[in-house]
Coordinates of C-alpha atoms in Angstrom, one line a residue:
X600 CA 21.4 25.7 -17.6
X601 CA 18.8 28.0 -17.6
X602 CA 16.1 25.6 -18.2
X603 CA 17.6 23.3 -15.3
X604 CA 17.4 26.5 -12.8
X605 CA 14.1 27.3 -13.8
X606 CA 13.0 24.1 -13.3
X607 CA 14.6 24.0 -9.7
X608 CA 13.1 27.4 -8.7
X609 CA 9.6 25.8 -9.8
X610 CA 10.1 22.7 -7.5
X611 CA 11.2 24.3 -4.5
X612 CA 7.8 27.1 -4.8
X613 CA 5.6 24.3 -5.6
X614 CA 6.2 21.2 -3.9
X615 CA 9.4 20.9 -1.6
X616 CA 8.6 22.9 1.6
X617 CA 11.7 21.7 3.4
X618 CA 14.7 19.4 3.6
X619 CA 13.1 16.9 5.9
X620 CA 14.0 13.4 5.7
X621 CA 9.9 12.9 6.3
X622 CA 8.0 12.9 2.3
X623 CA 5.3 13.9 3.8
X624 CA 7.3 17.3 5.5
X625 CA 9.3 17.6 2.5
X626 CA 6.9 17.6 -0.3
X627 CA 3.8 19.7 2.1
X628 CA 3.4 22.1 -0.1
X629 CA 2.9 19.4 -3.6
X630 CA 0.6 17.3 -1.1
X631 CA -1.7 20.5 -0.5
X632 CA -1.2 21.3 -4.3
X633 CA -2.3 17.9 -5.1
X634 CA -5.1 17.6 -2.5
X635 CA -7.0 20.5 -4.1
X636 CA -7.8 18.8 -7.4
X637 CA -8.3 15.7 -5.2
X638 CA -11.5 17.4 -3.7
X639 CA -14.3 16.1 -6.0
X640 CA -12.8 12.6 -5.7
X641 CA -14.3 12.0 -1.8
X642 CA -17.1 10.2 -2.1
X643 CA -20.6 12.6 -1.5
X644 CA -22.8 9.8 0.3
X645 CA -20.8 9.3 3.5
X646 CA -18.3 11.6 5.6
X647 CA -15.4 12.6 4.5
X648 CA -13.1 15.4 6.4
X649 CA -11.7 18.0 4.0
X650 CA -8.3 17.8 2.3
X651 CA -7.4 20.1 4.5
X652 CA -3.9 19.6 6.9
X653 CA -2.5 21.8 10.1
X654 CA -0.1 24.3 9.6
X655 CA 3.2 22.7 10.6
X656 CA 4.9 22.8 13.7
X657 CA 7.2 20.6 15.7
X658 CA 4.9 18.6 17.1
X659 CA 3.5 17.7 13.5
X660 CA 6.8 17.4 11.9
X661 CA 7.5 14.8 15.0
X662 CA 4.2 12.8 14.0
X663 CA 5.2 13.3 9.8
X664 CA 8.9 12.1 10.8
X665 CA 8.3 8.5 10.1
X666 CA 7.0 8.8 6.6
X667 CA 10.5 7.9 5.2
X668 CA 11.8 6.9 1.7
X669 CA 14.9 5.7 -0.2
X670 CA 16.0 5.5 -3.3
X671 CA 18.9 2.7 -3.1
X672 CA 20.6 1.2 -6.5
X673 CA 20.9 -2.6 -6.5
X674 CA 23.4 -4.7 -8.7
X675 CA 22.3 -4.8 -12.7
X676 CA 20.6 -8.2 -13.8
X677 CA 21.6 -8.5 -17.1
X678 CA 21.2 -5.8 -18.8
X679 CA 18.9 -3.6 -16.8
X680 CA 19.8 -1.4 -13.9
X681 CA 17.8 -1.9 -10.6
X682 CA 16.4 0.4 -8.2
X683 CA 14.8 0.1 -4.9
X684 CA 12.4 2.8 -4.2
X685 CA 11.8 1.6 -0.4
X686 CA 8.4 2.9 1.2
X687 CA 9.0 0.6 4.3
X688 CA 11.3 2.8 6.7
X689 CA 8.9 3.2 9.4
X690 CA 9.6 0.5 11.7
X691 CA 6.8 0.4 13.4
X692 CA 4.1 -0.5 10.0
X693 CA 7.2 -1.5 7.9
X694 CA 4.3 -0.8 4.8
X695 CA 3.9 1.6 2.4
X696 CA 0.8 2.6 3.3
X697 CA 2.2 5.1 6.2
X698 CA 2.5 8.3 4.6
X699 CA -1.1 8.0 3.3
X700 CA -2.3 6.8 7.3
X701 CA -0.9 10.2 8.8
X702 CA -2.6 12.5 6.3
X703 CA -6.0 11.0 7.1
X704 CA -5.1 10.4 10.3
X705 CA -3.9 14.7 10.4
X706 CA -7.3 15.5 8.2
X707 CA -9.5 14.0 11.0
X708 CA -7.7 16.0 13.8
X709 CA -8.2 19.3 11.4
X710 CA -11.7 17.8 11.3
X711 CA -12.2 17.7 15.0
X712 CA -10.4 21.4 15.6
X713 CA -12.2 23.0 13.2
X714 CA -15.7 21.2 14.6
X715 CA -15.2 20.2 17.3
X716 CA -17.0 17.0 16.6
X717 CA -15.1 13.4 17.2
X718 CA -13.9 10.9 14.3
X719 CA -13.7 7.2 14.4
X720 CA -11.6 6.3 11.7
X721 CA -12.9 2.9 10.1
X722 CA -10.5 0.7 7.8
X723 CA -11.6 -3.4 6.4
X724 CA -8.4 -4.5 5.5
X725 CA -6.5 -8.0 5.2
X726 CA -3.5 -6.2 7.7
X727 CA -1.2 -3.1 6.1
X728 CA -3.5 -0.5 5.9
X729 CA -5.2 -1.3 9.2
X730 CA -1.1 -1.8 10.9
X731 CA -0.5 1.6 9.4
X732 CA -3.6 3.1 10.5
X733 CA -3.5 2.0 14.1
X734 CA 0.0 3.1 14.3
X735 CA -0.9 7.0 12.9
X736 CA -3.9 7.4 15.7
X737 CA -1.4 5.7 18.2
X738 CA 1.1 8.5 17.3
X739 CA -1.2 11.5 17.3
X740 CA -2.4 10.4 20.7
X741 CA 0.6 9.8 22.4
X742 CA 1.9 13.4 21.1
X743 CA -1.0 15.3 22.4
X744 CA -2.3 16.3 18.7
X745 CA -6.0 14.7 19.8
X746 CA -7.5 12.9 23.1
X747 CA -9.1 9.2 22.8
X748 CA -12.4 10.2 23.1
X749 CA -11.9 12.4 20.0
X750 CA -10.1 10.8 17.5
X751 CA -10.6 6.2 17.7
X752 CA -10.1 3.2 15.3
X753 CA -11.7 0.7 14.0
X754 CA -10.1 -2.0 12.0
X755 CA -11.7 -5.0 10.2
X756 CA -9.4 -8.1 9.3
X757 CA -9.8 -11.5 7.8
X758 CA -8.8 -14.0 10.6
X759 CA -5.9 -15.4 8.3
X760 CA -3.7 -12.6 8.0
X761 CA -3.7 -11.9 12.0
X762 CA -0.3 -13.0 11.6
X763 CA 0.6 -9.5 10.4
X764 CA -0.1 -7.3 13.7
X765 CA 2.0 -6.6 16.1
X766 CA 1.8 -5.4 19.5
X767 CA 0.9 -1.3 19.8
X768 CA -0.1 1.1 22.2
X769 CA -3.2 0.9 21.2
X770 CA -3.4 -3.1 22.0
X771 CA -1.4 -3.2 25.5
X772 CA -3.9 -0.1 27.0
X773 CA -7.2 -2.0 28.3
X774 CA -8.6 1.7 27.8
X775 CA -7.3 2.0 24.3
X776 CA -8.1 -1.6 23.3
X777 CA -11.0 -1.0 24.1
X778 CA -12.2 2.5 22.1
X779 CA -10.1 1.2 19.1
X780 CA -11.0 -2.2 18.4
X781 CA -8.8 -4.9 16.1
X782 CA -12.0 -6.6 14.8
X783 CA -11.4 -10.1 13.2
X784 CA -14.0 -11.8 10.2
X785 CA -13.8 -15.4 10.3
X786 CA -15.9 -16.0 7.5
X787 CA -14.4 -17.9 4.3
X788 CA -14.2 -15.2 1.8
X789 CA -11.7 -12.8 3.0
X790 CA -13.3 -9.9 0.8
X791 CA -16.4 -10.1 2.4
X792 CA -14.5 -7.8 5.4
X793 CA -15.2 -4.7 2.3
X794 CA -18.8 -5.7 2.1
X795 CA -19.1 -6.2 5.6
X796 CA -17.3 -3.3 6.6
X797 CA -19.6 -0.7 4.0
X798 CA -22.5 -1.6 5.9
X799 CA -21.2 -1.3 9.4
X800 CA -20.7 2.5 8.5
X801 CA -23.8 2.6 7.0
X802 CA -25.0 1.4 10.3
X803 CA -22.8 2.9 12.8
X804 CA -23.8 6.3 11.0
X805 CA -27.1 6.6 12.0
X806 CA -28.6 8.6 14.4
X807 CA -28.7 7.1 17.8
X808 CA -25.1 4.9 17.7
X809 CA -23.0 7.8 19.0
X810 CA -21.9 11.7 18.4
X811 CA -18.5 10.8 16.2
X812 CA -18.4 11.3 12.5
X813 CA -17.5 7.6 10.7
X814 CA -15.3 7.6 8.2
X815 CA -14.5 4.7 5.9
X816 CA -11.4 5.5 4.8
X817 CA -10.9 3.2 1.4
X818 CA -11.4 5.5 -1.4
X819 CA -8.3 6.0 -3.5
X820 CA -8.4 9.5 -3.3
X821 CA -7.6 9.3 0.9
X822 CA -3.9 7.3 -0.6
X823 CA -3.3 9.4 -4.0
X824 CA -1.9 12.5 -2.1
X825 CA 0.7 10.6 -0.2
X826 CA 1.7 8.1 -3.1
X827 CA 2.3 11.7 -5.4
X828 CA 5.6 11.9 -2.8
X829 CA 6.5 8.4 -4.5
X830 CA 6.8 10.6 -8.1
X831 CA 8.5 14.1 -6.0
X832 CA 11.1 11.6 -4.2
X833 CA 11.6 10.4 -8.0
X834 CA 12.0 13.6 -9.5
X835 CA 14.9 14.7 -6.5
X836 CA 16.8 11.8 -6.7
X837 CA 15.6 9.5 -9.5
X838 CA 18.7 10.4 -12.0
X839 CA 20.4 7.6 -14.7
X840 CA 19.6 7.4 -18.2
X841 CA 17.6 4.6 -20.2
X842 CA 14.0 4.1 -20.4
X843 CA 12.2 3.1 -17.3
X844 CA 9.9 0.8 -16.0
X845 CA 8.3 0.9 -12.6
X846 CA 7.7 -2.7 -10.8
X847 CA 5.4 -3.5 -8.2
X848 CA 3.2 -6.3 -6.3
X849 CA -0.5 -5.0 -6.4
X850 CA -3.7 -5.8 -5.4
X851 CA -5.9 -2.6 -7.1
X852 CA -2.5 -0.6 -7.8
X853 CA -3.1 2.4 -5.7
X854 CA 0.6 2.8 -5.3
X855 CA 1.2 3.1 -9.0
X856 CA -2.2 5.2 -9.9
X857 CA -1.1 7.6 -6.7
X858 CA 2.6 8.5 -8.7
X859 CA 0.6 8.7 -11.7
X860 CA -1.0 11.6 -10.6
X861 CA 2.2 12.7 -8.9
X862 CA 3.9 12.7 -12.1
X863 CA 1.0 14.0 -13.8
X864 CA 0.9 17.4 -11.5
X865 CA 5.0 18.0 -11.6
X866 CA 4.2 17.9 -15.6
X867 CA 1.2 20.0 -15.4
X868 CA 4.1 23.1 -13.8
X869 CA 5.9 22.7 -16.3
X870 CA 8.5 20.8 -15.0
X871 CA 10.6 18.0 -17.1
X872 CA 9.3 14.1 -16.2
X873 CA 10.6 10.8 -17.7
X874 CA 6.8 9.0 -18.0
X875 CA 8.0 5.9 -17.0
X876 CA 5.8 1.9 -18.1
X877 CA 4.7 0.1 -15.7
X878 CA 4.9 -4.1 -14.5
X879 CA 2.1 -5.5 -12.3
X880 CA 3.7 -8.7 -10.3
X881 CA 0.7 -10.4 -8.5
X882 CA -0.5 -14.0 -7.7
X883 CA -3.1 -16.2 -8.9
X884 CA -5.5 -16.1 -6.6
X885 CA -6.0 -12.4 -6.9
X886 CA -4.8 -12.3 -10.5
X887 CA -7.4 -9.9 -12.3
X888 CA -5.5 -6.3 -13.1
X889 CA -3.1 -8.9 -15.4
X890 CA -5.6 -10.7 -16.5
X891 CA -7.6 -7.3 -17.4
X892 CA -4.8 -6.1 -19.4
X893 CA -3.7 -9.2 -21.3
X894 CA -7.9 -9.3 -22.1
X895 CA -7.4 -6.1 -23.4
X896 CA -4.4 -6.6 -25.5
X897 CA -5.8 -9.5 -27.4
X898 CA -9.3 -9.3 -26.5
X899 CA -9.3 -12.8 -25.5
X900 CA -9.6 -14.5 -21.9
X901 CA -6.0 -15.3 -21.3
X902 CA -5.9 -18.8 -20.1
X903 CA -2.9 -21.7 -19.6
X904 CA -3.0 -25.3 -19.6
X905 CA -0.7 -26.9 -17.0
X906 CA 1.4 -30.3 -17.2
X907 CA 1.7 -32.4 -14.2
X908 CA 5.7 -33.2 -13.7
X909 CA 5.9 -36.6 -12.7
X910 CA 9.4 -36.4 -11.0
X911 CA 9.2 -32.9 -9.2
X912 CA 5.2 -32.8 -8.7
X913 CA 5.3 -29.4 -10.4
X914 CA 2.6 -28.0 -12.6
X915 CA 4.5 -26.8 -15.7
X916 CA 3.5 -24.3 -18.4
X917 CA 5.5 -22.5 -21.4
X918 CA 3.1 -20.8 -23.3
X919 CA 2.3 -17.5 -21.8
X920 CA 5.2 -15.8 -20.0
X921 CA 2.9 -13.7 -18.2
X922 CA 2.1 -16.9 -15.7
X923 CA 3.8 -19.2 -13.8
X924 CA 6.0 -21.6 -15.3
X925 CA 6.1 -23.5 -12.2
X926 CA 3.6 -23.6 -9.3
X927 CA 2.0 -25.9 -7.2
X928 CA -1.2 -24.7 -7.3
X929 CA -2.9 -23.2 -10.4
X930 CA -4.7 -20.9 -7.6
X931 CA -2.8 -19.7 -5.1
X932 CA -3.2 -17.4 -2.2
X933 CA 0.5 -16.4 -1.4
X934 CA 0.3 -13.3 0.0
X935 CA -3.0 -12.6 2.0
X936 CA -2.4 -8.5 1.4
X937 CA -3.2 -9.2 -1.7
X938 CA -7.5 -10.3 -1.5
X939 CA -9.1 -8.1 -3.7
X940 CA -10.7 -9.2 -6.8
X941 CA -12.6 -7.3 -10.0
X942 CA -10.5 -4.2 -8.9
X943 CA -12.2 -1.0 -10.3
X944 CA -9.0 0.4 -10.5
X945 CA -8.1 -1.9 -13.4
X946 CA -9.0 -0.2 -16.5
X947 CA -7.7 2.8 -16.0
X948 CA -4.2 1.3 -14.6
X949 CA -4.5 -1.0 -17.9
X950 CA -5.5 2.7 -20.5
X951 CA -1.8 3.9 -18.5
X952 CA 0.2 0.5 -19.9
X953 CA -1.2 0.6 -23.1
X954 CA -0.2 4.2 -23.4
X955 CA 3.4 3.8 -21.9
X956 CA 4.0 0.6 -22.1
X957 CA 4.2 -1.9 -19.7
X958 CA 3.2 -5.8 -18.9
X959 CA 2.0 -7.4 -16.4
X960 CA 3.4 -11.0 -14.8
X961 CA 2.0 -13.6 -12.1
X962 CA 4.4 -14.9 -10.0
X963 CA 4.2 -18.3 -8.4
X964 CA 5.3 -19.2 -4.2
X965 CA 7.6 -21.7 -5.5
X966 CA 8.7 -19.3 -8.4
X967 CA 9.6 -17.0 -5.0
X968 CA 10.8 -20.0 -3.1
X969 CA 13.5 -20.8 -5.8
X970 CA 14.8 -17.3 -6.3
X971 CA 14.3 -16.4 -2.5
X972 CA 18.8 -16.6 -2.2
X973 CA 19.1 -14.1 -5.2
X974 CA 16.2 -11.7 -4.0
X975 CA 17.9 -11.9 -0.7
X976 CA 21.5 -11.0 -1.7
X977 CA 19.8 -8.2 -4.0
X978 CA 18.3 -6.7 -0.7
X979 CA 21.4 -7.2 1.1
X980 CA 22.7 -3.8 2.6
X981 CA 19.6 -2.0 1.7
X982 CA 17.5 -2.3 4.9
X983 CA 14.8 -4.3 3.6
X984 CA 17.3 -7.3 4.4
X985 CA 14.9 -11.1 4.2
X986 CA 15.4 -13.3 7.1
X987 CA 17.8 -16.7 6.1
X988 CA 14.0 -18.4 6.7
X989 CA 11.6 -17.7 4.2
X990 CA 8.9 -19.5 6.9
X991 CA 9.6 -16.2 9.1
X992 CA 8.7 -13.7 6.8
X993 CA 5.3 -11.7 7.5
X994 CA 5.4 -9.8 4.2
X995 CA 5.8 -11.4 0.4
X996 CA 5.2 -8.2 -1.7
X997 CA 9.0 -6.9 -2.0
X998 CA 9.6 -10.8 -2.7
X999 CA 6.8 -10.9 -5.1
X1000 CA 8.4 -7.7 -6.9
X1001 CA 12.0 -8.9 -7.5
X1002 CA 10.9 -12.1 -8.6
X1003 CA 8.1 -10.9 -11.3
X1004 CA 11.5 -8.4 -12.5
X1005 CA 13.5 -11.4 -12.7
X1006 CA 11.1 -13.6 -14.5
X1007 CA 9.9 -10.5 -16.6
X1008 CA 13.5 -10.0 -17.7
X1009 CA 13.9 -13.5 -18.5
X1010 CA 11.3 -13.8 -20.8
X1011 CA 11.0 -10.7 -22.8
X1012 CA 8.6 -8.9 -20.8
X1013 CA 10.9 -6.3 -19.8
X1014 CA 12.6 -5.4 -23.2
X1015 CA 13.2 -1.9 -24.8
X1016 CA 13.2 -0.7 -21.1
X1017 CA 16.7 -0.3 -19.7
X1018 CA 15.8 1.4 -16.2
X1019 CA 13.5 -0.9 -13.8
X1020 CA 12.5 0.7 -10.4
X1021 CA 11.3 -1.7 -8.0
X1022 CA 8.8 -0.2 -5.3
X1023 CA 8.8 -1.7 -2.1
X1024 CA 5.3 -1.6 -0.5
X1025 CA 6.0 -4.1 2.0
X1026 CA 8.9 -6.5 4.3
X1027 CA 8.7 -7.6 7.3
X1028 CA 9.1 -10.8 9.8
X1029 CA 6.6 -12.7 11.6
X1030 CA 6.3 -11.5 14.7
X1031 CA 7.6 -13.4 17.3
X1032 CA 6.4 -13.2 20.9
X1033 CA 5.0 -9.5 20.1
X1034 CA 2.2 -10.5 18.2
X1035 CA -1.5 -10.0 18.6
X1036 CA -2.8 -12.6 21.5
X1037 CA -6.4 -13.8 20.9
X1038 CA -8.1 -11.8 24.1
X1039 CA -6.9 -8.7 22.3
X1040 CA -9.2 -9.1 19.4
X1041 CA -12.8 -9.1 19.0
X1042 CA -14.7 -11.6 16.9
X1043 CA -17.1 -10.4 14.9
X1044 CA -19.9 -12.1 12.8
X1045 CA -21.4 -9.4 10.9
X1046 CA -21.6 -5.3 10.7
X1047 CA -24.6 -5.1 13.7
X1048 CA -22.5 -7.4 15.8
X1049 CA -19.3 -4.8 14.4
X1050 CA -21.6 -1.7 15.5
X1051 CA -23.0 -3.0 18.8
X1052 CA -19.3 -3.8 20.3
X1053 CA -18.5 0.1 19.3
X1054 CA -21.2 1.4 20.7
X1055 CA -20.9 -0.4 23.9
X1056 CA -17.2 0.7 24.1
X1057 CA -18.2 4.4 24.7

């Protein structure tokens, strides 16, 4: 009992500041704890504001309020208990990548009161981070905290995942559509938006292209103190016995690294954590942090060879449960979020699974297709609730989770763990008749084209 009190008192002094609903208003005083060790992470060739956030207030408790969480139990499958650990409860982004939006987006306004010199906040992205980035600088300008001429965006966005955006304040304002650009790529290779979008702040940095500061806001270190809430929600509420696995749909696993860390600083006070393995779900055509740590395990190239199924037209495979056993495509884009390949992240997510424990499993669309009725009635109730047409959902990666559980489960990839936790990163329908119209975007070719249109727009 002692112990357990102690333990309490240590959580309360160190990270919970309140009882918020908000993790971000909750857990302020873990995220500045966090944020100090995260200083020599910011890159030291281009600007970066300081890990340094407002005092709070209601006005910044009222921008914070959105970054929501929950932590819902679903039915058992088999054996294993689910959870849902739901990062989607803002409604306007419907993405886990809010919480981390409003601390940069609260770190530039710091910037510019403590400077007085303007930001432009500058995000490539194939649609969540820019969605969730728009929506914190549409917030922090409609409650006062900065003006536009101080605090803009700039977003950079494969023409294919368009899809995602909705309609904003930030879009329906000529003014504000205007200082905070939706940029579009329509080049073939969706990636090219990072390499593009490098050297338009390399560009749109120097001298003569403006007074505002640019900051590229990609590093991991700008997401890690907001995904440590995802390891403090755990430690609240996260009871039940059994060993645990955490499940999720990554592209370079920021999500996971982030509650790493989390994890890593509540153990670092002293504080009792269950170190949980880990399962990557992805899709072929962005397939390389599995691939990375199957190479690693048997330090071979992990390859399949698929049979063509006369009577279905299926492509079928039963060696390796790690890939599909049924796909149509042997490379598939299924979910556009997911575009980045040869993630640097990957060896040090793959060092954490080899340690803990852990696999990693490629899921197929029609993998998702044919288990779309049981995903749905495990999401039923929960909030995160899939349309009865799978053609009318915006947003695979909870989809892409449950079904990499299920098939890991099925096929032994899952076993001496008795606890999965499933993190949802992202839900949400195609927008209809409040998406993004074509006149509200601006086609761009290259990063001068990307830094004329800014510079223009002042």
């Amino acid at each position: 009992m002692t112990t357990a009190l102690t333990s309490h008192a240590t959580f309360d002094s160190e990270i919970r500041t309140t009882s918020s609903d908000s993790l971000i208003v909750r857990y302020y005083r873990g995220i500045r704890l966090v944020s100090e060790r995260l200083r020599d992470r910011a890159p030291g060739d281009t600007f970066t504001p300081a890990f340094d956030y407002p005092e709070l207030n209601d006005t910044w408790e009222e921008f914070f309020s959105v970054a929501r969480a929950s932590w819902t139990g679903l039915d058992d499958y088999g054996d294993k208990r689910l959870t849902l650990l739901d990062l989607t409860r803002n409604p306007a982004t419907r993405t886990g990548k809010t919480p981390a939006s409003l601390l940069m987006v609260a770190r530039a306004v710091r910037h510019i009161r403590r400077t007085g010199e303007p930001v432009l906040l500058f995000t490539p992205s194939s649609g969540n981070k820019a969605i969730a980035l728009r929506d914190a600088v549409g917030r922090a300008l409609r409650l006062g905290l900065a003006d536009p001429d101080e605090l803009r965006i700039v977003t950079l966005t494969p023409r294919g995942t368009l899809y995602k955006f909705r309609r904003d304040p930030l879009i329906d304002s000529d003014e504000l559509r205007r200082l905070n650009p939706l940029m579009v790529y329509e080049g073939d290779d969706p990636a090219a938006v990072k390499r593009i979008g490098a050297e338009f702040t390399r560009v749109l940095s120097a001298p003569g292209h403006g007074p505002w500061r640019v900051w590229q806001s990609l590093n991991i270190a700008n997401y890690q103190a907001a995904d440590c809430c995802r390891a403090f929600f755990e430690y609240e509420f996260g009871d039940g016995p059994g060993r645990r696995l955490h499940a999720h749909a990554v592209s370079s696993a920021y999500g996971l690294l982030g509650y790493q860390r989390g994890l890593d600083l509540l153990a670092s006070l002293g504080l009792p954590v269950r170190q949980p393995g880990f399962l990557l779900v992805q899709h072929s055509e962005t397939s390389d942090m599995v691939r990375h740590f199957l190479r690693a395990r048997t330090g071979e190239e992990p390859r399949v060879e698929y049979r063509h199924d006369s009577r279905t037209g299926l492509l079928r495979q039963d060696a390796s449960p790690h890939f599909p056993r049924t796909t149509w495509s042997e490379r598939e884009n299924l979910e556009p979020t997911f575009y980045t390949k040869e993630p640097p992240t990957a060896p040090e997510m793959t060092g954490l699974m080899k340690a803990h424990g852990g696999s990693g499993v490629i899921v197929s669309l029609q993998e998702c297709l044919a288990r779309y009725g049981e995903v749905r009635r495990y999401l039923r109730g929960t909030g995160c609730e899939l349309p009865d047409d799978p053609r009318t959902l915006g947003e695979w990666s909870l989809v892409m989770a449950l079904t990499g559980v299920f098939n890991a489960v099925d096929r032994g990839l899952a076993d001496g763990f008795g606890d999965l936790v499933v993190h949802g990163s992202g839900v949400y329908h195609r927008p209809v008749g409040e998406g993004v119209r074509p006149d509200q975007v601006q086609v761009v070719t290259d990063a001068q084209h990307m830094a004329l249109l800014v510079s223009e727009a002042r």
